[in-house]
mmCIF file of C-alpha atoms and ligand atoms in Angstrom:
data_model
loop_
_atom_site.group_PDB
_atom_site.id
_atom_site.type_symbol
_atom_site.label_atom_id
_atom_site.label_comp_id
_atom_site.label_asym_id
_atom_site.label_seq_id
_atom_site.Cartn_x
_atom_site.Cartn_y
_atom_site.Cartn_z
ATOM 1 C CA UNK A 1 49.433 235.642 63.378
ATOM 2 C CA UNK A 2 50.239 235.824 66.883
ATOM 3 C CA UNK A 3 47.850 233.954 69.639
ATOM 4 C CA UNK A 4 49.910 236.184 72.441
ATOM 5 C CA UNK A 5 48.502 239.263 71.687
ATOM 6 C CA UNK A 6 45.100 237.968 72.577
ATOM 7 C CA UNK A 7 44.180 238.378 75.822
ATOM 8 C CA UNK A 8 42.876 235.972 77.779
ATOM 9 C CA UNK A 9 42.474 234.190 81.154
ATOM 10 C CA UNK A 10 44.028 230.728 81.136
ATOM 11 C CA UNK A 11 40.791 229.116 82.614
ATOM 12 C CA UNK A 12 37.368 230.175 82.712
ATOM 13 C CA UNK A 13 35.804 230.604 86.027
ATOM 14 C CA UNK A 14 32.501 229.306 87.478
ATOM 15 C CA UNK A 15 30.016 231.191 89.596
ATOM 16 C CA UNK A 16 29.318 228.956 92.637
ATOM 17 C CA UNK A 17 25.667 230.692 92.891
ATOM 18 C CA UNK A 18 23.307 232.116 91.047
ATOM 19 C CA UNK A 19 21.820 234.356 88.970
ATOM 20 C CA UNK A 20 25.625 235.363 87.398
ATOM 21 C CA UNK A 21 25.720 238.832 85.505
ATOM 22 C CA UNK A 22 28.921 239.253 83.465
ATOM 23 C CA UNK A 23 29.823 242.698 81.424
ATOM 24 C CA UNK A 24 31.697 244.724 79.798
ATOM 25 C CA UNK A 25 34.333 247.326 81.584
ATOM 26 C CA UNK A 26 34.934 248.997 85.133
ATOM 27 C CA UNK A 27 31.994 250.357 84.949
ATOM 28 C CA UNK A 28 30.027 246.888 84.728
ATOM 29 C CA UNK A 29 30.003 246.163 88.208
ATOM 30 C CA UNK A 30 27.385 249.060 89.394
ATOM 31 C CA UNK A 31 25.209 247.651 86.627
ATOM 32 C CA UNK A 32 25.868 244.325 87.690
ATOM 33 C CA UNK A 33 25.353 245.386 90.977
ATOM 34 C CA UNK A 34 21.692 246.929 89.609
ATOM 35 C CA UNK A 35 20.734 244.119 87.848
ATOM 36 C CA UNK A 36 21.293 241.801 90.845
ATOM 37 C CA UNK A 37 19.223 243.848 93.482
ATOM 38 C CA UNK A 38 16.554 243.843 90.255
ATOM 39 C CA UNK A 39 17.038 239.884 90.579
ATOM 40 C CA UNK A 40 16.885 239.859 94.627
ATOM 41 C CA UNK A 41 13.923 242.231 94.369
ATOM 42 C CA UNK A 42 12.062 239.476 92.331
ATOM 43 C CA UNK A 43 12.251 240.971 88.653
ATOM 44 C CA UNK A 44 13.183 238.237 86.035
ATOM 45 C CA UNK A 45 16.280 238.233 84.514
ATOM 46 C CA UNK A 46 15.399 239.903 82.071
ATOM 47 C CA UNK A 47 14.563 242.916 84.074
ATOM 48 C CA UNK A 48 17.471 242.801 85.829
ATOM 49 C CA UNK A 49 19.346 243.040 82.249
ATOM 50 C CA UNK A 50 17.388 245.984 81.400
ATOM 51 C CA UNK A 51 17.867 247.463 85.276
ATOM 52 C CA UNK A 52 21.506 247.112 84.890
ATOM 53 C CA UNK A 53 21.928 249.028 81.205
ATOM 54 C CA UNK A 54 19.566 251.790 82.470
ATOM 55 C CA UNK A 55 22.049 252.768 85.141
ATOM 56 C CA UNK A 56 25.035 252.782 82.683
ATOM 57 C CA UNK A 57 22.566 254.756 80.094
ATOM 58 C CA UNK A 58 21.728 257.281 83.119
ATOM 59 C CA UNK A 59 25.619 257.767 83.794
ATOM 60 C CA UNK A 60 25.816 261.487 82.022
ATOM 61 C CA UNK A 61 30.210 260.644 83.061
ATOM 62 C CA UNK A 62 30.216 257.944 80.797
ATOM 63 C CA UNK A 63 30.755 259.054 77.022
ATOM 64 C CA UNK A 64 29.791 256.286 75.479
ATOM 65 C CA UNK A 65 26.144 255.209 76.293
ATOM 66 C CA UNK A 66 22.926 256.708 76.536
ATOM 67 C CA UNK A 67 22.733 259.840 78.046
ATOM 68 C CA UNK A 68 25.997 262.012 78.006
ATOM 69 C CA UNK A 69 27.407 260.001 74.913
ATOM 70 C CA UNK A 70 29.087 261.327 72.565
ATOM 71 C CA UNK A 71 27.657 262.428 69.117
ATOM 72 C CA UNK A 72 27.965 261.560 65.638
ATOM 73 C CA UNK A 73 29.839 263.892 63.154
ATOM 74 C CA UNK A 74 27.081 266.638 63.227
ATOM 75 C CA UNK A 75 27.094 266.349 66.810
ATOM 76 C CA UNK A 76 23.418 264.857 67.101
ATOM 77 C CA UNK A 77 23.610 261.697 70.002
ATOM 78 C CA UNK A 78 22.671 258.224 67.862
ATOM 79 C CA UNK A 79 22.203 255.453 70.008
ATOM 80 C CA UNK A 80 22.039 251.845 69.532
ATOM 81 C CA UNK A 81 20.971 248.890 71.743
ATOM 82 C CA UNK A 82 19.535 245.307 71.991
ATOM 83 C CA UNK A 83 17.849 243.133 74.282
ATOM 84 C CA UNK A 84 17.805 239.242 73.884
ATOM 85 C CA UNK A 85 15.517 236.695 76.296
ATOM 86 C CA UNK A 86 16.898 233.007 76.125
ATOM 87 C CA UNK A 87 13.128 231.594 75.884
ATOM 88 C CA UNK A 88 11.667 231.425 72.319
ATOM 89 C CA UNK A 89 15.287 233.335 71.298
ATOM 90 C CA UNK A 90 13.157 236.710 71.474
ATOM 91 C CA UNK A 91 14.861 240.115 70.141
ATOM 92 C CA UNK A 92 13.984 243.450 70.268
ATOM 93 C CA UNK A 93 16.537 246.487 69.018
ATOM 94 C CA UNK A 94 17.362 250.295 68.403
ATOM 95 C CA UNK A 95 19.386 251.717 65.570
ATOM 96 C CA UNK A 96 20.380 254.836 65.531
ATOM 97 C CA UNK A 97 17.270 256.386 68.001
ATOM 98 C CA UNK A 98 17.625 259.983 68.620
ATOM 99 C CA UNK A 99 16.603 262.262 72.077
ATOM 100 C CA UNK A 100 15.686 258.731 74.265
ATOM 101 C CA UNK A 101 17.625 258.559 76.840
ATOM 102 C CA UNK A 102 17.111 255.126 77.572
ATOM 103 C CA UNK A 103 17.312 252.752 74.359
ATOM 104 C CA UNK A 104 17.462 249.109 75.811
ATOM 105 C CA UNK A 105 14.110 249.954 77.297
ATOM 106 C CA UNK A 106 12.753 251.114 73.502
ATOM 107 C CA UNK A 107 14.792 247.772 72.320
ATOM 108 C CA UNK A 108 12.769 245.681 74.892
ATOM 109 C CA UNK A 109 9.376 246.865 73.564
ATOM 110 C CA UNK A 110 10.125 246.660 70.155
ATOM 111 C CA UNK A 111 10.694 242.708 71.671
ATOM 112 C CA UNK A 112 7.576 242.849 72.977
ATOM 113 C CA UNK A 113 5.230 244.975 71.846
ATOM 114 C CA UNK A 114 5.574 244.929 68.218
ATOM 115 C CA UNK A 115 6.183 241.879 65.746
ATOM 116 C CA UNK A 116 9.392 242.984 64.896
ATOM 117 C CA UNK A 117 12.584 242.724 66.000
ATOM 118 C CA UNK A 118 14.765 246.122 64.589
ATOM 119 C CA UNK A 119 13.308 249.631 64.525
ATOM 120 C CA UNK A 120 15.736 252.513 63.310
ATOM 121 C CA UNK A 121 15.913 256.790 63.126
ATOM 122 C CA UNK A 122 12.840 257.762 62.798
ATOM 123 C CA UNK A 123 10.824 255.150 63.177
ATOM 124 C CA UNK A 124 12.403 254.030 66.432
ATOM 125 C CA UNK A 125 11.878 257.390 68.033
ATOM 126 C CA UNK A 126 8.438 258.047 66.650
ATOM 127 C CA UNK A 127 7.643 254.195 68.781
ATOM 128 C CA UNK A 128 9.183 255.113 71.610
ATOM 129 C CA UNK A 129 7.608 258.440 72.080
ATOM 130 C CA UNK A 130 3.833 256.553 70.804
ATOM 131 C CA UNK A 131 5.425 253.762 73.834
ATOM 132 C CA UNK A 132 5.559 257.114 76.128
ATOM 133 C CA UNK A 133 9.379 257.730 76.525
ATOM 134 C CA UNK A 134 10.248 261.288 77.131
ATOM 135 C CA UNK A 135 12.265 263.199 74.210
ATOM 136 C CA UNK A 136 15.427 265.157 75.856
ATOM 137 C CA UNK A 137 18.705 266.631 74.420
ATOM 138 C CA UNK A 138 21.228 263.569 75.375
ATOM 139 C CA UNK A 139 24.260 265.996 74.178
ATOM 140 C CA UNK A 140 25.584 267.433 77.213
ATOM 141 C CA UNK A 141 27.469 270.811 77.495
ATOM 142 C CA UNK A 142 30.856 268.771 78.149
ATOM 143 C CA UNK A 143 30.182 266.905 74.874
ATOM 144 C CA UNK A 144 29.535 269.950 72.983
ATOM 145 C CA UNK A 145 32.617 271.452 73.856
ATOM 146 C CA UNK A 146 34.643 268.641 72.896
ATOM 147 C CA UNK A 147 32.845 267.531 69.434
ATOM 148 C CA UNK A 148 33.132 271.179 68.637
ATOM 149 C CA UNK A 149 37.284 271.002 69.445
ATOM 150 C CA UNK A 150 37.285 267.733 67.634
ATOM 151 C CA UNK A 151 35.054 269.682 64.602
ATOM 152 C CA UNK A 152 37.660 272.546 65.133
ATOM 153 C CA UNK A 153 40.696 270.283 64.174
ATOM 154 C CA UNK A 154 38.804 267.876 61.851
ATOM 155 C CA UNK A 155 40.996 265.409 63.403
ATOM 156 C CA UNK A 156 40.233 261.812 62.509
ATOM 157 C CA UNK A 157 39.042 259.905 65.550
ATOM 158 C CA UNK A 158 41.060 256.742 65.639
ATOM 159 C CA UNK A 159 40.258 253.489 66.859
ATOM 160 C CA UNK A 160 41.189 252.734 70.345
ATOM 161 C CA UNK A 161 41.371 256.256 71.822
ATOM 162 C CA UNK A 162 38.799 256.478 74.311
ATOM 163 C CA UNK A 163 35.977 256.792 71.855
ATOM 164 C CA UNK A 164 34.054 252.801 72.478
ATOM 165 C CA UNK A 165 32.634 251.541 75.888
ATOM 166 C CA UNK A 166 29.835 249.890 75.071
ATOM 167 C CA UNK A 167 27.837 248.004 78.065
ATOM 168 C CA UNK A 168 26.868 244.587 76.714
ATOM 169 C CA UNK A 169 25.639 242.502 80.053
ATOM 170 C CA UNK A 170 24.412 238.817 79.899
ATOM 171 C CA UNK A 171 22.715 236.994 82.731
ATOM 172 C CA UNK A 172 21.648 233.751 83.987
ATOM 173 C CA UNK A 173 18.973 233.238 86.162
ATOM 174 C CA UNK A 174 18.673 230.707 89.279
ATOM 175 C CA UNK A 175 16.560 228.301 86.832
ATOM 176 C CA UNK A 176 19.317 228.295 83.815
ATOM 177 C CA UNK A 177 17.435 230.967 81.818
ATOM 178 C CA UNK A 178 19.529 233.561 80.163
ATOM 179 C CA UNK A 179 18.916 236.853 78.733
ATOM 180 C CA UNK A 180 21.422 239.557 77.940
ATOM 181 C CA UNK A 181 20.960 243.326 76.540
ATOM 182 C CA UNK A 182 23.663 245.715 74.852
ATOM 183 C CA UNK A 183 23.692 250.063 74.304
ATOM 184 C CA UNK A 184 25.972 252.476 72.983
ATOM 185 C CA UNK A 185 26.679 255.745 72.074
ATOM 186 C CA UNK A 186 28.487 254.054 68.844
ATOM 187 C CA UNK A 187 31.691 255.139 67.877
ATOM 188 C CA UNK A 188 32.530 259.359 68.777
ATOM 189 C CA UNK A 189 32.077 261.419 65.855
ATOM 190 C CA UNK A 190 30.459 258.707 63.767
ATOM 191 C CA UNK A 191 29.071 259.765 60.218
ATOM 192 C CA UNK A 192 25.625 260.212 60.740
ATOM 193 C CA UNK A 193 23.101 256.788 60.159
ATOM 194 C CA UNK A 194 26.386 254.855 61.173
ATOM 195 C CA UNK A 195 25.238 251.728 63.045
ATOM 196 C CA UNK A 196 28.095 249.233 64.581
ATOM 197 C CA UNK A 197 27.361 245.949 65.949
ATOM 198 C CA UNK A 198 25.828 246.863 69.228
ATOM 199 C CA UNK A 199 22.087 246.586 68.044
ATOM 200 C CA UNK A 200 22.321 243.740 65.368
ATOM 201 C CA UNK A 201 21.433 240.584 67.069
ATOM 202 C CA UNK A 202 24.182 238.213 66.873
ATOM 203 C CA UNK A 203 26.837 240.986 66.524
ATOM 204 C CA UNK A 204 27.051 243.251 69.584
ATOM 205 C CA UNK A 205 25.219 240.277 71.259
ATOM 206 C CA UNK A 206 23.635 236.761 71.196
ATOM 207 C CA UNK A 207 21.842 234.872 73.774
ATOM 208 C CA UNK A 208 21.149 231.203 73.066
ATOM 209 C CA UNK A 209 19.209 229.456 76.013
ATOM 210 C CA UNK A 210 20.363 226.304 75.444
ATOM 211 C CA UNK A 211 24.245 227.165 75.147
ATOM 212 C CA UNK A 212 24.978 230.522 76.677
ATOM 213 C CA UNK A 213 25.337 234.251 75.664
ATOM 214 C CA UNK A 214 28.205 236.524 74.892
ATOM 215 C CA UNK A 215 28.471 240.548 74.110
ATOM 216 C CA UNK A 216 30.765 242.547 72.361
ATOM 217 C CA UNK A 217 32.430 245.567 72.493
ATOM 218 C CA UNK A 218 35.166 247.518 70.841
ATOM 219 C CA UNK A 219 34.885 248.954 66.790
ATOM 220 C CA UNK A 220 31.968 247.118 65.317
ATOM 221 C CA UNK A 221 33.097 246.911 61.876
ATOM 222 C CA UNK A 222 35.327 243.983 63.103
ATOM 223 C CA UNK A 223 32.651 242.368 64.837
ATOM 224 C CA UNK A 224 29.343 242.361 62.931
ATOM 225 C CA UNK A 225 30.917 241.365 59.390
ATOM 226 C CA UNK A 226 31.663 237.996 61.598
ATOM 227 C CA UNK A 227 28.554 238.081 63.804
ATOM 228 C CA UNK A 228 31.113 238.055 66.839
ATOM 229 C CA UNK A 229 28.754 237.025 69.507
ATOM 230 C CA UNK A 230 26.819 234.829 67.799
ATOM 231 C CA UNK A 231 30.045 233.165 66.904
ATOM 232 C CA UNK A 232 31.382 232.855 70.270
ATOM 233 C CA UNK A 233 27.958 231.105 71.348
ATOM 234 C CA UNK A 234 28.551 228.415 68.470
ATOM 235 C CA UNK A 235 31.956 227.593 70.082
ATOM 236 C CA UNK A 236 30.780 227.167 73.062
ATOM 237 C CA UNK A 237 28.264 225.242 71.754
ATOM 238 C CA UNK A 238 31.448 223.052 70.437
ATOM 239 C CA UNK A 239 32.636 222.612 74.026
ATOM 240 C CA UNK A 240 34.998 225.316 74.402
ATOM 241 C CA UNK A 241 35.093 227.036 77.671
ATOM 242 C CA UNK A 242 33.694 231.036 77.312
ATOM 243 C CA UNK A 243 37.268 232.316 77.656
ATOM 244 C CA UNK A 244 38.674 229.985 75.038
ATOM 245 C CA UNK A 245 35.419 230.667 72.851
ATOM 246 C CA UNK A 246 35.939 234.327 72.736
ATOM 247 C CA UNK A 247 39.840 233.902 72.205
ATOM 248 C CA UNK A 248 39.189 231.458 69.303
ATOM 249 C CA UNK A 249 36.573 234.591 68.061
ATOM 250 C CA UNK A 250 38.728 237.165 67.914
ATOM 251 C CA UNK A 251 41.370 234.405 66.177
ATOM 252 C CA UNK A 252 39.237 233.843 63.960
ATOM 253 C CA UNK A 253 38.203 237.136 63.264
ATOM 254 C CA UNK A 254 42.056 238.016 62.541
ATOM 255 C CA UNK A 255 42.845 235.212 60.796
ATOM 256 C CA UNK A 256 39.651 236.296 58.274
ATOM 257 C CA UNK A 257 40.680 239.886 58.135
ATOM 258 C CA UNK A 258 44.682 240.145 57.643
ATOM 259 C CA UNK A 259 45.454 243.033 59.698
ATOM 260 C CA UNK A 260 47.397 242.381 62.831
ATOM 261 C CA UNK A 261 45.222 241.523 65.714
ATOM 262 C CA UNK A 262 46.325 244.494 67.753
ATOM 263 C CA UNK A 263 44.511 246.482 65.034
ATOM 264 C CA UNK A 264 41.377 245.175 65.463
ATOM 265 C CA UNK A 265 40.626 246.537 68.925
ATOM 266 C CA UNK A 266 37.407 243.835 69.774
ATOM 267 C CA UNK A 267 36.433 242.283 73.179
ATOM 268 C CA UNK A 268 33.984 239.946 74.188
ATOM 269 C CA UNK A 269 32.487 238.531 77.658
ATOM 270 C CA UNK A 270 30.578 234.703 77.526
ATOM 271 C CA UNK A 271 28.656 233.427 79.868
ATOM 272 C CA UNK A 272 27.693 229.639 80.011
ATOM 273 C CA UNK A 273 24.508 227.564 80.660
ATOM 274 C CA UNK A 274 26.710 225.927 83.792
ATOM 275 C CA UNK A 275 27.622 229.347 85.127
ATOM 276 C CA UNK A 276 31.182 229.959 83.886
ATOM 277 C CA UNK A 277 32.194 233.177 82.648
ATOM 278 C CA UNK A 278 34.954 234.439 80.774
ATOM 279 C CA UNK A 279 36.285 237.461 78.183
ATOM 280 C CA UNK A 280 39.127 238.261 75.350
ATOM 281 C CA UNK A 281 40.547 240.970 74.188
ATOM 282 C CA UNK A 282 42.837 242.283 71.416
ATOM 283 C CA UNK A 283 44.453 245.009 74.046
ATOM 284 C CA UNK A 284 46.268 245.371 77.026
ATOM 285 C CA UNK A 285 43.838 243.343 79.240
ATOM 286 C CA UNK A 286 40.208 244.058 78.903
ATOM 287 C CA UNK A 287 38.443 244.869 82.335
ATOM 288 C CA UNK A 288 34.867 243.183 82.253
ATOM 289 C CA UNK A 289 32.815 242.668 85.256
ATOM 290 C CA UNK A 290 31.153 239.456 87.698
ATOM 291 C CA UNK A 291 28.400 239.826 90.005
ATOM 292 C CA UNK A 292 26.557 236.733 91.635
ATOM 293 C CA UNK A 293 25.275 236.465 95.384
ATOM 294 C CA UNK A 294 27.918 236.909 97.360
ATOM 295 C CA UNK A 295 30.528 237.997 94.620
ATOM 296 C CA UNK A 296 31.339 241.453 92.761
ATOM 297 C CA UNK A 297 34.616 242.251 91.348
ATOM 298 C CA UNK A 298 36.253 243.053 87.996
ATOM 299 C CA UNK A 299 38.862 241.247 86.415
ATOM 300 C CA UNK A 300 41.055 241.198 83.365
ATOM 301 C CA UNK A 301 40.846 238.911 80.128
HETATM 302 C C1 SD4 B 401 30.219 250.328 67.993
HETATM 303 N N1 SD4 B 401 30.784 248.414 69.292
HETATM 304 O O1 SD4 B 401 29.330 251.142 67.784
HETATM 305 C C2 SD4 B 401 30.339 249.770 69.370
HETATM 306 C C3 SD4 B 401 31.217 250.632 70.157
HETATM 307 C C4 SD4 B 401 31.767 249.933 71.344
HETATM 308 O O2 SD4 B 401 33.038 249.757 73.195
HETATM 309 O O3 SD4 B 401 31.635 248.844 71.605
HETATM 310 N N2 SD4 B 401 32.461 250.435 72.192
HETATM 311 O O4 SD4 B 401 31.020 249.975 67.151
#
């Protein structure tokens, strides 16, 4: 197996202030961006999590969360999320919700209002609307047109076309406490019930308070039979830095399944209890984003 086809950053950086919000993609920043005027505002970290997924979620552009995403095979929107808070490990989550538009806020009641930690279908959507969330078509016309093309064709979505942008964003809070959230649209043209990794604590995401937190993103079946995230925690736990955690992941990961590495198309983001930050891919150079006072940008694993 080659270790060159993993990308990665040769160190991991540290955030010289605080609170630090790391995520997933270009389009991380604005929801950094959101969660840190949350922070600044005087919402918990944990708000500020939420905050920053509800503006990806609201993004109708972005294909691949919340509203605007695109849908399974019948062309009904399924969305998945979770929500993680470092204190007491507390974990609520969404599989699979229908007509909500914004599922990491359903995730974080589940987390708090209920004694549970996973609603799905149904269930999930008959809570959320009971929890007062509004019901709306999440399929937009744009979307329609293409899952009918795609329908049309009966063309076999493959993995890596544009078709998985998943937001997972972790934070850390002035006083070391973490918390961290993930939501997706789920792989386009999914068979219906399909739920990846996003919502299944320890997959899409894990959030330990006494180590750090990491996310995933990418085609879930290659992350939660290995509970990615939760994995990359437990090497950082070891001492590895959050870059080299997430490299030694997705190592391990290809090392378990046999396929070449390039074929597993997986990326995760870490975030440490001292602040430093870092991703890996299996493509080209995965884009995630860093926001802390003072400090916005995206880089490249
Ligand atoms: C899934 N992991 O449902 C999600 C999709 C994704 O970036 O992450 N896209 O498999």
């Amino acid at each position: 197996m080659s270790r060159t086809l993993i990308h990665s950053q040769s160190h991991s950086q540290v955030a010289t202030e605080r609170p630090v919000f790391v995520s997933t993609w270009n389009f991380g920043k604005p929801a950094n961006e959101a969660s840190l005027r949350k922070y600044q505002g005087g919402g918990s970290i944990l708000d500020a999590v939420e905050e920053g997924i509800r503006l990806t979620e609201a993004d109708k552009s972005n294909a691949s969360v919340g509203d605007g995403g695109k849908p399974n095979a019948e062309g009904k929107v399924q969305l998945d999320a979770c929500i993680m808070h470092g204190p007491g490990t507390k974990a609520g989550s969404v599989g699979g919700i229908e007509d909500i538009a914004h599922p990491i806020s359903v995730a974080r009641a589940v987390m708090e209002k209920t004694p549970h930690v996973m609603l799905v279908g149904q269930g999930a959507k008959k809570f959320a609307l009971e929890q007062g969330f509004a019901s709306e078509n999440l399929l937009t016309a744009k979307q329609r047109k293409e899952w009918r093309a795609w329908r049309r064709e009966k063309r076999k979505m493959e993995a890596g076309e544009n078709n998985h942008d998943t937001i997972a964003l972790v934070g850390i809070a002035a006083d070391g406490t973490l918390a961290g959230g993930c939501s997706t649209s789920g792989l386009a043209y999914k068979m219906p019930g399909r739920v990846g990794d996003s919502p299944i604590i320890g997959s899409g995401l894990y959030v330990d308070n006494e180590i750090g937190a990491a996310g995933a993103t990418g085609v879930g079946e290659n992350v939660m039979r290995f509970c990615g995230s939760f994995m990359v925690v437990e090497y950082m736990r070891q001492g590895l830095s959050p870059e080299e955690a997430c490299a030694e992941t997705i190592r391990r990961i290809a090392r378990l399944d046999g396929r070449p590495i390039e074929d597993l198309h997986i990326n995760f983001i870490a975030l440490n209890k001292k602040g430093q930050f870092g991703a890996a891919g299996t493509g080209n150079g995965f884009p995630y984003a860093v926001t802390y006072p003072g400090f916005s940008d995206i880089l490249q694993s």
